[in-house]
Short mmCIF file of C-alpha atoms and ligand atoms in Angstrom, two decimals:
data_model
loop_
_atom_site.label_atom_id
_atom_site.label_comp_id
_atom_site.label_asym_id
_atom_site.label_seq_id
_atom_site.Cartn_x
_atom_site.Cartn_y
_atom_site.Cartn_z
CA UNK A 2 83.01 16.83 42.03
CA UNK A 3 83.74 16.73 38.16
CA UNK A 4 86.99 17.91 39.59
CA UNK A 5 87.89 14.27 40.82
CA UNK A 6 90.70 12.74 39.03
CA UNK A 7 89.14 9.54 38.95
CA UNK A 8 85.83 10.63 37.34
CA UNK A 9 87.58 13.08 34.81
CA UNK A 10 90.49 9.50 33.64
CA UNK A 11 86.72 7.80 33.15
CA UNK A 12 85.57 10.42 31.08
CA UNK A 13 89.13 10.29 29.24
CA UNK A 14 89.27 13.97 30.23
CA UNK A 15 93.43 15.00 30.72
CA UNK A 16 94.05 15.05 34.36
CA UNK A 17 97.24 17.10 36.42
CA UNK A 18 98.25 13.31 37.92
CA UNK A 19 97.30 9.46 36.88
CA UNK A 20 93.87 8.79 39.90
CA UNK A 21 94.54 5.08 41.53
CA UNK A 22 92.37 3.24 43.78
CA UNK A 23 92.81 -1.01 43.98
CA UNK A 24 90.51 -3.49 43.44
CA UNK A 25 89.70 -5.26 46.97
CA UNK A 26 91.05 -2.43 48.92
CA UNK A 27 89.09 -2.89 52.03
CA UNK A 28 90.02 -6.51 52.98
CA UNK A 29 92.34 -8.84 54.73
CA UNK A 30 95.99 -7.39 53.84
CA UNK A 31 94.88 -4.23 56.15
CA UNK A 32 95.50 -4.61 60.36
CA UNK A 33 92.14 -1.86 60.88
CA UNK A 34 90.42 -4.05 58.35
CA UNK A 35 90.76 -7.13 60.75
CA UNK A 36 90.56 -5.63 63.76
CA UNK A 37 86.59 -5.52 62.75
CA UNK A 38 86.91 -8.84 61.14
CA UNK A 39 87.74 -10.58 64.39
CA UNK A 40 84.38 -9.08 66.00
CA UNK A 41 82.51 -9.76 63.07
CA UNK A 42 81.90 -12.43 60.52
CA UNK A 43 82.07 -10.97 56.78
CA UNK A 44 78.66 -11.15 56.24
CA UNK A 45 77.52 -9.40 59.07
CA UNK A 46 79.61 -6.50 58.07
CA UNK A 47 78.46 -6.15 54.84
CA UNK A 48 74.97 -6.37 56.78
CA UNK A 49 75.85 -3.27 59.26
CA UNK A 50 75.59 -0.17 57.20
CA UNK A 51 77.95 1.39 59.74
CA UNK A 52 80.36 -1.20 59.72
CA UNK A 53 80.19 -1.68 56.38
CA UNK A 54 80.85 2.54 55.78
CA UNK A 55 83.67 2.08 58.33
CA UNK A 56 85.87 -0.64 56.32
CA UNK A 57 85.17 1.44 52.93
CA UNK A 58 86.54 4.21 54.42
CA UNK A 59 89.91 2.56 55.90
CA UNK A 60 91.35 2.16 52.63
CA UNK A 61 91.14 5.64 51.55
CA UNK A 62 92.13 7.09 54.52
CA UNK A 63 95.48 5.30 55.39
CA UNK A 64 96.54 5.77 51.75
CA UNK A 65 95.05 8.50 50.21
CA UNK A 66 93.39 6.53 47.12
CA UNK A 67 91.31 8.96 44.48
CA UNK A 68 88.15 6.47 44.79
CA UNK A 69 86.23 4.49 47.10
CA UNK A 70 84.49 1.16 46.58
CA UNK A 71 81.52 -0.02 48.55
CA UNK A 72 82.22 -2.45 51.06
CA UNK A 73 79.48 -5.16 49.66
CA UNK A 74 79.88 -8.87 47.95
CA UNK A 75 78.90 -9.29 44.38
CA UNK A 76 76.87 -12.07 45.85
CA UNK A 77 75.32 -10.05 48.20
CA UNK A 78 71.99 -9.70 45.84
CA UNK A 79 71.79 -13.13 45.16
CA UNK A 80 69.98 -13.47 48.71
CA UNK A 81 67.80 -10.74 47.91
CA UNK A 82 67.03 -12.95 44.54
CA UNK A 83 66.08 -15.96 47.36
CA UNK A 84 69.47 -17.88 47.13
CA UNK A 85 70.85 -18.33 50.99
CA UNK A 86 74.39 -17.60 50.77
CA UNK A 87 77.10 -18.76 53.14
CA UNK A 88 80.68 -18.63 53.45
CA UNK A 89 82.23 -22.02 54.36
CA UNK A 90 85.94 -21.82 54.97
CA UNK A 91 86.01 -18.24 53.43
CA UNK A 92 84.79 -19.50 49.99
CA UNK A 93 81.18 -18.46 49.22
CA UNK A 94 78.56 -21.44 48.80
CA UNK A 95 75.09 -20.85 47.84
CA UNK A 96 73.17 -23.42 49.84
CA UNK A 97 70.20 -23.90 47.48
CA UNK A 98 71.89 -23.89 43.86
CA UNK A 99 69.82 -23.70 40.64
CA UNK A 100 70.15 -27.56 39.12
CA UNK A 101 66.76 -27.84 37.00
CA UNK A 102 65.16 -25.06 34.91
CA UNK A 103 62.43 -25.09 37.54
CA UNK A 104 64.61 -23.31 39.51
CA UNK A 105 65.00 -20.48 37.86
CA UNK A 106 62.92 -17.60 39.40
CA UNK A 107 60.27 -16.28 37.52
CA UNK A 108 60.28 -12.53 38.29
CA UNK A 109 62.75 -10.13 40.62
CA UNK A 110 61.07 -10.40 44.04
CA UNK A 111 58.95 -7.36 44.73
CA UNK A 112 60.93 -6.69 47.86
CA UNK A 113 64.48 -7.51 46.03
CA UNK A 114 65.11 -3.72 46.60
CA UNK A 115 63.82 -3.31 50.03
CA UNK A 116 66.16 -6.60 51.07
CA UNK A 117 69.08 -4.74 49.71
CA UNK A 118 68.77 -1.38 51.85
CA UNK A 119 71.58 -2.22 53.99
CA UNK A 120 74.29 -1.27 50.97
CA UNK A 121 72.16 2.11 50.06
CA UNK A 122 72.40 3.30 53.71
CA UNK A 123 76.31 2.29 53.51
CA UNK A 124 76.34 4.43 50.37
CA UNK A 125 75.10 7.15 52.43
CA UNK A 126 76.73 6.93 55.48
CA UNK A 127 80.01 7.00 53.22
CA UNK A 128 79.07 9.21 51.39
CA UNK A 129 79.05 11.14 54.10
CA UNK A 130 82.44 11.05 54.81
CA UNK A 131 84.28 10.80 51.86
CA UNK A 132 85.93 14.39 50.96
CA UNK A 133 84.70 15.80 47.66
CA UNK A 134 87.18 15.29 44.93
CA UNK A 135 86.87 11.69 45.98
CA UNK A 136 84.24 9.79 44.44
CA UNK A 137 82.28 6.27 46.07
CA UNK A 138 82.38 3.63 43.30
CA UNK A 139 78.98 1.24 43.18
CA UNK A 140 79.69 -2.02 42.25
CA UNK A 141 77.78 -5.77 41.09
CA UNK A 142 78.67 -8.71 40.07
CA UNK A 143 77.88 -9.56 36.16
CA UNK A 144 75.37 -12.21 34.63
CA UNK A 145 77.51 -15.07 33.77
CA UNK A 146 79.75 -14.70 36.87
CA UNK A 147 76.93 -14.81 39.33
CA UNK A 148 74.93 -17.51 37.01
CA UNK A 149 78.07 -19.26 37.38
CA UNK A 150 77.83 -19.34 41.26
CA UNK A 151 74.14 -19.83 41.61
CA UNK A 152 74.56 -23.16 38.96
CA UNK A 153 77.81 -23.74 40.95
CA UNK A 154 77.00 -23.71 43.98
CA UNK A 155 80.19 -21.58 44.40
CA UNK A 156 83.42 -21.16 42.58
CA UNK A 157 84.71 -23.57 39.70
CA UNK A 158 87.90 -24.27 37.99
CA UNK A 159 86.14 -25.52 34.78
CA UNK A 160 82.15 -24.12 34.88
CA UNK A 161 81.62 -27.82 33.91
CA UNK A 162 78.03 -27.81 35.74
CA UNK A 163 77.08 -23.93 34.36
CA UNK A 164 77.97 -25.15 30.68
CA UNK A 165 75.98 -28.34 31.11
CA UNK A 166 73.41 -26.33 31.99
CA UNK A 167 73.50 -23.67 29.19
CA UNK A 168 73.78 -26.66 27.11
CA UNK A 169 70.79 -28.33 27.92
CA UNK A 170 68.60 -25.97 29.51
CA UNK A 171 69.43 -22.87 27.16
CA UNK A 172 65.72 -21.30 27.45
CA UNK A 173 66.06 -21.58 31.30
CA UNK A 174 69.68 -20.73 31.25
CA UNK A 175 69.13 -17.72 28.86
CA UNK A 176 65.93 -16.67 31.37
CA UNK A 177 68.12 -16.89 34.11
CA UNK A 178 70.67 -14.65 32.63
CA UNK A 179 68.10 -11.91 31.62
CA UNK A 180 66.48 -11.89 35.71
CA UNK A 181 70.23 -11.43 36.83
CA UNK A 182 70.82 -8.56 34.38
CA UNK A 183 67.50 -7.17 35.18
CA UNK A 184 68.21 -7.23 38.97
CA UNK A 185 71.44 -6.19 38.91
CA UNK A 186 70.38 -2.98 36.93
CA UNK A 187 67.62 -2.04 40.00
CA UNK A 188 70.68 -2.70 42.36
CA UNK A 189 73.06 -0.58 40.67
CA UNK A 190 70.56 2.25 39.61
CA UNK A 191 69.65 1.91 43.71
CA UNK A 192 73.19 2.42 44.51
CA UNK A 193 73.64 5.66 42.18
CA UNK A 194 70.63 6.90 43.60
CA UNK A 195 72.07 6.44 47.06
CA UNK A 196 75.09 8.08 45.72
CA UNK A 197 77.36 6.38 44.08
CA UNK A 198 79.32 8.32 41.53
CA UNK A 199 80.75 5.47 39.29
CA UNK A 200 79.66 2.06 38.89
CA UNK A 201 81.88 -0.93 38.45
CA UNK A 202 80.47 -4.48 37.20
CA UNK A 203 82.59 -7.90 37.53
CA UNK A 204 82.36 -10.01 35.15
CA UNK A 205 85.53 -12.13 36.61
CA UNK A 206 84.80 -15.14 35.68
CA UNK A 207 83.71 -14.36 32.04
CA UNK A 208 87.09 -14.65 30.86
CA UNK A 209 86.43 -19.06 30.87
CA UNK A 210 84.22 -18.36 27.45
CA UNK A 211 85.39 -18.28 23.90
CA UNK A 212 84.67 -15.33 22.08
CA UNK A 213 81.82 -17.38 20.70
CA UNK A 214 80.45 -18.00 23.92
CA UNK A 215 80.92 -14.92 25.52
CA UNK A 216 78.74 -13.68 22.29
CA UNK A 217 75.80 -15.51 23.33
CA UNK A 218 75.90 -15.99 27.22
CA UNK A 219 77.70 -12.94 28.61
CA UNK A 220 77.41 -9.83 25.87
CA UNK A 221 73.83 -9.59 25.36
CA UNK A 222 73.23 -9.08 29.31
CA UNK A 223 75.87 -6.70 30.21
CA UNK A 224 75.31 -4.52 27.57
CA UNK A 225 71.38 -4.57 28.61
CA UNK A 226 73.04 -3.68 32.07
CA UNK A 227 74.98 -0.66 30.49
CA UNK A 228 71.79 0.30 28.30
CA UNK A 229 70.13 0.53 31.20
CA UNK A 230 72.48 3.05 33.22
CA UNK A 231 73.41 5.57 30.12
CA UNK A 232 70.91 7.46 30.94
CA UNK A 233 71.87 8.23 34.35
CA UNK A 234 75.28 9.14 32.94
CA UNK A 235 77.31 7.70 35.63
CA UNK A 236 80.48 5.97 34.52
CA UNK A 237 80.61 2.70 34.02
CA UNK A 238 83.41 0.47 34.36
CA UNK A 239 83.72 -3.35 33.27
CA UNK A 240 86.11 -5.90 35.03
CA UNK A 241 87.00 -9.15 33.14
CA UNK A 242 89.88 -11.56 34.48
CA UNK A 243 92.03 -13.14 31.50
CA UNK A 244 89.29 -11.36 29.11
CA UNK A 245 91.98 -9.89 26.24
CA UNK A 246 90.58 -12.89 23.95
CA UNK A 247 87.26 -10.61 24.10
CA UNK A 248 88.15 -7.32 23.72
CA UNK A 249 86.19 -6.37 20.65
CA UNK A 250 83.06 -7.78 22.51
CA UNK A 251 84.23 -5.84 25.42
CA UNK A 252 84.18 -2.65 23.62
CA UNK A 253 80.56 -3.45 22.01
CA UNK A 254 79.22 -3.73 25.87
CA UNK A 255 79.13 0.21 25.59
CA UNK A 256 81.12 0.09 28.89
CA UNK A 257 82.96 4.01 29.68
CA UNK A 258 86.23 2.05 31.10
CA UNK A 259 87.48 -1.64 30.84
CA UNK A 260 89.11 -3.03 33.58
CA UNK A 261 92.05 -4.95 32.45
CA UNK A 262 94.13 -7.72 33.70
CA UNK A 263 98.30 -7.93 33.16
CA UNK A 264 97.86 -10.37 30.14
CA UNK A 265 98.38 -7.65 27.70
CA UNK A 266 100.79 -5.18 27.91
CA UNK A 267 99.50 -1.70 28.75
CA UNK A 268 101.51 -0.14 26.07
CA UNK A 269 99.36 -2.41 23.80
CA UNK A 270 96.19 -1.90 25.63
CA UNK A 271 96.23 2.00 25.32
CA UNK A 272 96.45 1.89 21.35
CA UNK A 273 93.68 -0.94 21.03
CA UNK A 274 91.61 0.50 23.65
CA UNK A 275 92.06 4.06 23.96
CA UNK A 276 89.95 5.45 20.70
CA UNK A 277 87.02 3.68 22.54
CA UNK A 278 87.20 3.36 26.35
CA UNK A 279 89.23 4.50 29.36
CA UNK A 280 91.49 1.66 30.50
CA UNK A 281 91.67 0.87 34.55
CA UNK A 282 94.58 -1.22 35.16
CA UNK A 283 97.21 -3.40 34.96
CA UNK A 284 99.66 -4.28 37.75
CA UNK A 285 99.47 -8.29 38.69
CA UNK A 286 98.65 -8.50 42.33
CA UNK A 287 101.56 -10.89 43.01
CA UNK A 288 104.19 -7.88 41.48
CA UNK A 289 103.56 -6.12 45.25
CA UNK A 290 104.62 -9.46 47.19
CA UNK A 291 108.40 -8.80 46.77
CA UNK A 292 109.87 -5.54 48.44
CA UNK A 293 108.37 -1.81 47.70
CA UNK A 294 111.18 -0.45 45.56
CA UNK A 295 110.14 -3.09 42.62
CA UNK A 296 106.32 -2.31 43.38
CA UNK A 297 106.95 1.06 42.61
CA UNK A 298 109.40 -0.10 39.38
CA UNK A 299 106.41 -2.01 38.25
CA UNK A 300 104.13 1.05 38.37
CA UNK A 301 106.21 3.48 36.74
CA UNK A 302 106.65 0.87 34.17
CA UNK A 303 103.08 0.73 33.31
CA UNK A 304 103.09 4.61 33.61
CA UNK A 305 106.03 5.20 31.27
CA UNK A 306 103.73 2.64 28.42
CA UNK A 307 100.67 4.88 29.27
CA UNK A 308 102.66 7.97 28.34
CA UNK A 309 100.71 10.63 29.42
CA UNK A 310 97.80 9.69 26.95
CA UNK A 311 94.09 10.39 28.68
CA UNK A 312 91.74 7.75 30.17
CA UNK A 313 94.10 5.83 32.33
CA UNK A 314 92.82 5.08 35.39
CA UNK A 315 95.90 3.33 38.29
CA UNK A 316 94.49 -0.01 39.91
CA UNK A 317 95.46 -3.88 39.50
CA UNK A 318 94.55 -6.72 37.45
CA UNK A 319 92.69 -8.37 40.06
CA UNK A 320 92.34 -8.11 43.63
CA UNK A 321 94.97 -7.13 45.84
CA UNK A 322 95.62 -10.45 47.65
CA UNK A 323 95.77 -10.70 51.71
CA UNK A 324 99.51 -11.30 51.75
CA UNK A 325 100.24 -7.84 50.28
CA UNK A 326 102.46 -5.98 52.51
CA UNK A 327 101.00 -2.76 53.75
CA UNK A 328 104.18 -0.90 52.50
CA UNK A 329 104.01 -1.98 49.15
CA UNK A 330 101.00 -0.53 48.69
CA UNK A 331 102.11 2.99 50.42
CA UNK A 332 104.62 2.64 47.29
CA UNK A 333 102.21 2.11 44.88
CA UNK A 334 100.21 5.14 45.52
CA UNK A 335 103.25 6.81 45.95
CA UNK A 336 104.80 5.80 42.45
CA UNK A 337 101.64 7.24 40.98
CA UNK A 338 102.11 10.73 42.61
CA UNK A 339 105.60 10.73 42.04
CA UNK A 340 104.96 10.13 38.45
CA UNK A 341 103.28 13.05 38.08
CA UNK A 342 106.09 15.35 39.96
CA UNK A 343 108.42 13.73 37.31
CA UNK A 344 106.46 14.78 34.60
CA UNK A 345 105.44 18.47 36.31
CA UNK A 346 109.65 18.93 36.12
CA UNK A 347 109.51 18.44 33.09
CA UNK A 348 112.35 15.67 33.50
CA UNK A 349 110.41 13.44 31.42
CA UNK A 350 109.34 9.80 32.83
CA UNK A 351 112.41 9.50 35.59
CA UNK A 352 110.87 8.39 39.24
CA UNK A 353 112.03 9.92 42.02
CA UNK A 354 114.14 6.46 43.01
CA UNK A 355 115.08 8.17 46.69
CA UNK A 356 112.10 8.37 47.78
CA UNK A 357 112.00 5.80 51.13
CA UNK A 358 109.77 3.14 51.74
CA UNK A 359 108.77 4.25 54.67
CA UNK A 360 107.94 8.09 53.68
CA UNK A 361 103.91 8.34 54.81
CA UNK A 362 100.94 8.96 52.39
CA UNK A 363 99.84 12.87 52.68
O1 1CP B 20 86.99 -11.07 55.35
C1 1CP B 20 86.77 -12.07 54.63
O2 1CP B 20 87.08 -13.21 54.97
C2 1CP B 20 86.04 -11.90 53.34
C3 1CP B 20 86.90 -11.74 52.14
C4 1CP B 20 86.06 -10.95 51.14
C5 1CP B 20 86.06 -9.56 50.98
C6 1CP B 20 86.88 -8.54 51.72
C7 1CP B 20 85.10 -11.50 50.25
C8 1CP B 20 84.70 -12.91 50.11
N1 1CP B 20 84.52 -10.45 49.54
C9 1CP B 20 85.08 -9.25 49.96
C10 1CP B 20 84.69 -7.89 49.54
C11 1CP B 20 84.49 -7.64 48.11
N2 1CP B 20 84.19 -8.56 47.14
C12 1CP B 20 84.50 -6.37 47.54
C13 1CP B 20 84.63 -5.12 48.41
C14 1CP B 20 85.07 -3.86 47.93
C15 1CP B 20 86.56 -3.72 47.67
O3 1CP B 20 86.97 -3.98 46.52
O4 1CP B 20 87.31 -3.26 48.57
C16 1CP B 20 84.29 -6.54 46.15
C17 1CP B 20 84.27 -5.49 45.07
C18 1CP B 20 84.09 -7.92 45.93
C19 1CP B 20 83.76 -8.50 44.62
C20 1CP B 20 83.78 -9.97 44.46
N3 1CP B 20 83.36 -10.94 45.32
C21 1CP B 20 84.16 -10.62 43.25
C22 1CP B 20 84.58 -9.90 42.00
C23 1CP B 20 85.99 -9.45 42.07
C24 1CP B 20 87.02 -10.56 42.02
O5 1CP B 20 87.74 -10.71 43.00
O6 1CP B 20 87.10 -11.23 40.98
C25 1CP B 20 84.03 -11.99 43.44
C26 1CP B 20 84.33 -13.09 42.44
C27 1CP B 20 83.52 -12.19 44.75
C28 1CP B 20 83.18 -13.48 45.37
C29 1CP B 20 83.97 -13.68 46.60
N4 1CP B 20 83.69 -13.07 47.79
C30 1CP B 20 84.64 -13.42 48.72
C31 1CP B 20 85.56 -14.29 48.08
C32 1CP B 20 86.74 -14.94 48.75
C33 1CP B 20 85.16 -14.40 46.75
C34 1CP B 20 85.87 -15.14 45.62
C35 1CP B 20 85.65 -16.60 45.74
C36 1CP B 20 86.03 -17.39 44.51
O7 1CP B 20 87.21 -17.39 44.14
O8 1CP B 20 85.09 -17.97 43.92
#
C-alpha cells in the first residue's frame, strides 16, 4: 500500500503520475449514485453499511480515481453527540440547536462510539473491495464548522447566531468547541482503526473568521484534533473554503496536506505551501460545467503551475456540484493521466489535445 500514489503525494514523496480523487465524488451528478437515491433517503444510506460501501465504491470504479472517501455526512456524529438531525429540502437542520450554554453537553456520550458503528462497518465492507494501491480516505467535519451548525440550526450566510454566541457565552462556546474536537478525534481514530488509510477534516465553513478569530475559535481545536492522530501516523488532510487569509494558521494546525480552494493560484500555493505541507487542490467546481475539452485545459493548467514539484495531490476546491456532466469528469481524470504521458515523453508539459471526450477511463 505505501505504493499508492495518493498516500506517497501526502507524504510529498515523488510519484510516476499526479493521484486525483474529487471532493463529493459519490453524490448527485452520478446516474448509479441516484439510482439508490430514489430507493433511499440520504440518511438511510449513510445508515446501511452496505449501501453506504456501495455508493463509495461507484465513484472509483466508473473513473478510476487513486482514493476513496467514505460515504458518511460530517454531521453524521452530531446525532451520536444527541443532536437529531434532519434534512429538510436537502439542506441539513438540526432539530434541537444549542441556544443557551446549558445546552452544551457535558461529556461525549459513553455510547457516542457504539452509535457510530454503522460508518466503521462501511469502512470495512469497502475496504474490502477497494484494490490495493487505492487507499479509503476517513473523513469529519471540524469544530467551528459543526459548532456552526449545531448553534445554527443549519447552514448560514453570516454565522450571525454562532458569533453571538461565542460572544457572549465564550466559556460555553469554548467548552463546546473542545467536546466537538474531542469527539471527532474518537470518530476519526475509530475510522483508521476500521481502516481508513488517510483522514480528511472539513473545516468549510472556517474560512467566515478573521485570522484573529480563526486564532481563538478554530486553531486551538483542530490542531488538538491533529495532535491527537500523529501518533497513528495516518495522513492528515485539512479542507478550508475561501481559507488563503489563514494560511500561516493553517500550516501551524500540523496538518500533512491542506486542501485548497481556487482563490490562490496554484503556482503561488506550491511556493508558500510546499516547504511545509502537501497541497490537494485547486480546480473551481463550476470550471467542469462548460464542455470537457476546457475541463481538461483547466487541469493541465494547474498541472503545468505545479511543475512536477512533490506533494500535489489532483482534486477541486470544493465539492463537485450535481450539475457536473459525467464527461467532464472522465476528462478530468483523464487530463491527469495524460499529464503524466506528456511528461514520460519527455515532450515537456504539452497535453495530448486529441484525445476524445468520449475515450473510456481504463
Ligand atoms: O443525496 C442527497 O440529497 C444528499 C447530498 C449529500 C451528499 C451526497 C449531502 C448533504 N452530504 C453528502 C455526502 C458527503 N458530505 C460526503 C461524502 C463523501 C464524498 O465526498 O463523496 C462528504 C465528505 C460530505 C461532507 C460535508 N457535508 C461537508 C463538508 C464538505 C463541503 O461540502 O463543504 C458539509 C458542509 C456537509 C453538510 C451537508 N451535507 C449535505 C449538504 C447538502 C450539506 C451542505 C449544506 C450547507 O451548505 O450548509
Amino acid at each position: 500500500m505505501s505504493e499508492s500514489l495518493f498516500l506517497r503525494a501526502c507524504r510529498r514523496e515523488p510519484v510516476a503520475r499526479t493521484p486525483v480523487w474529487m471532493m463529493r465524488q459519490a453524490g448527485r451528478y452520478l446516474p448509479e449514485y441516484q439510482q439508490i437515491r430514489a430507493k433511499a433517503d440520504f440518511l438511510t444510506i449513510c445508515r446501511t453499511p452496505e449501501l453506504a460501501a456501495e455508493v463509495t465504491l461507484q465513484p472509483v470504479r466508473r473513473f478510476g480515481f487513486d482514493a476513496a472517501i467514505i460515504f458518511s455526512d460530517i454531521l453524521i456524529p452530531l446525532e451520536a453527540l444527541g443532536f437529531p438531525i434532519a434534512f429538510v429540502n436537502d439542506r441539513p437542520t438540526i432539530t434541537e440547536p444549542v441556544g443557551s450554554a446549558s445546552d452544551v453537553p457535558e461529556a461525549i456520550p459513553d455510547d457516542f462510539e457504539a452509535g457510530l458503528q454503522f460508518v466503521y462497518q462501511a469502512i470495512g465492507l469497502v475496504c474490502n473491495e477497494l484494490p490495493s494501491h487505492v487507499p479509503l480516505i476517513g473523513f469529519a467535519g471540524a469544530p467551528f464548522t459543526l459548532g456552526s451548525y449545531l448553534i445554527e440550526g443549519g447552514g448560514s450566510r453570516t454565522y450571525a447566531k454562532t458569533k453571538t454566541f461565542f460572544y457572549e457565552c465564550p466559556e460555553a462556546a469554548h467548552r463546546l468547541l473542545g467536546l466537538l474536537a474531542d469527539a471527532v478525534a474518537v470518530h476519526l481514530g475509530a475510522q483508521i482503526r476500521a481502516g481508513a488509510q488517510a483522514v480528511q477534516l472539513f473545516d468549510s465553513w472556517a474560512g467566515a473568521l478573521a485570522e484573529d478569530e480563526y486564532r481563538v475559535w478554530a486553531l486551538p481545536y483542530v490542531r488538538r484534533i491533529m495532535e491527537a492522530l500523529g501518533p497513528t501516523g495516518v495522513p492528515r488532510i485539512l479542507y478550508t473554503l475561501n481559507g488563503a487569509h489563514l494560511t500561516d494558521s493553517l500550516i501551524e494546525t500540523g496538518a500533512d496536506v491542506l486542501s485548497i480552494d481556487w482563490r490562490v493560484p496554484m503556482d503561488r500555493a506550491c511556493d508558500r505551501l510546499l516547504p511545509h505541507v502537501a497541497i490537494q487542490g485547486n480546480l473551481d467546481p463550476t470550471r467542469l460545467l462548460g464542455g470537457c475539452n476546457r475541463a481538461m485545459q483547466e487541469v493541465t493548467t494547474i498541472l503545468d503551475m505545479v511543475n512536477g514539484r512533490p506533494g500535489h495531490i489532483m482534486n477541486l476546491g470544493h465539492g463537485v456540484l450535481p450539475s457536473t456532466p459525467v464527461e467532464n469528469v472522465e476528462a478530468l481524470v483523464r487530463a491527469v493521466h495524460a499529464h503524466r504521458r506528456a511528461l514520460d515523453s519527455s515532450t515537456g508539459s504539452q497535453r495530448s489535445d486529441e484525445e476524445s471526450c468520449h475515450v473510456g477511463i481504463v
